[in-house]
Amino acid sequence: MKSELELRGVQQRFHARGVAGGYITAVDDVSFTLAAEPPQVVSLVGQSGSGKSTIARNVLGLQKPTQGSVLYGGKDIFKLSRAEYDAYRRDVQPVFQDPYAIFNPFYRVDRALWKAVKKFGLTTSRSKGLELIEESLRAVRLEPENVLGRYPHQLSGGQRQRIMLARVHMLRPSFIIADEPVSMLDAQVRKHFLDILLDFQREHGMTTLFITHDLSTVYYLGGEVMVITKGSIVERGPVSTVMHDPSHPYTRLLLDSIPQPDPDDRWTTRIRVDELDEEEEAEKAPATTSGPETPII
Ligand SMILES: Nc1ncnc2c1ncn2[C@@H]1O[C@H](COP(=O)(O)OP(=O)(O)OP(=O)(O)O)[C@@H](O)[C@H]1O
Ligand SMILES: [Mg+2]
């Protein structure tokens, strides 16, 4: 029987100068349960500053809530015995937005995977360890010979992200806490990443808490969604219900702020060939605007 994760009345305040009361409440009385059985994908969606990453940090034990508790298997994660804490650290794995920040630039990426083998005692045999690493790289659709022996900067962002997923695959946690893991990836690579998470759910029974501000990603993943605003979760339900029949005004506002793609529109607009030439010319010209992708909300 796998353990559940539960947040019960979690509040997270931070000291802040120049604010009434001298603090801000980033997470305000948040309660929810993540079941490991059956495995599920639950998205947490909300705009910038709504408290999503703070909740991830609370769940991962990186930040102790100012009130309330995070329970793993019914026990407060900040009061676990050493052995219980070790089990929790293996069973609840993070995936962050920018794995480049996690890899040490001076070491080959293999090291991150060997560290997982050693830290969690997966095997003491070098050949068995390499077998595990190669098997996990293939599970995330990476060819071991193309990535092993490389330094982080020699891999693409999508490849670095998938190495983090290979690490998750080796550890087979019950829970993945993914904080904006695809927001720096392009559409194709993003889809690959999400498909791997869905594989993990189906084939290895992993439950993912997927944090995002991007509703198209929420649609793609399906499962359930929780909507957060100003530190409070205002709605939770199956994606199809919440997106098509939102019960909270904030969810409606969130949906209205996004241009809805209409699949029937796709074939109706014809682009003339001379327009296409102009577009190609424009593509060759140096980009005048660049920078991070514009967030949808
Ligand atoms: N360590 C901290 N000290 C002080 N304030 C903090 C700290 N961490 C977060 N905050 C504040 O708490 C609020 C919620 O931040 P959080 O990072 O959880 O939002 P978010 O929903 O993840 O936003 P984004 O979508 O931009 O990542 C923000 O007002 C933020 O400035
Ligand atoms: Mg965040």
XYZ file of N, CA and C and ligand atoms in Angstrom, residues 52-53 179-180, ligand 2:
13
model
N 2.184 28.927 -6.294
C 2.384 27.556 -6.789
C 3.740 26.972 -6.348
N 4.805 27.729 -6.589
C 6.136 27.197 -6.245
C 6.298 27.052 -4.740
N 7.562 21.515 -11.159
C 7.255 22.950 -11.111
C 7.660 23.595 -12.438
N 6.699 23.904 -13.279
C 6.913 24.548 -14.583
C 8.008 23.846 -15.388
Mg 6.713 29.483 -9.539
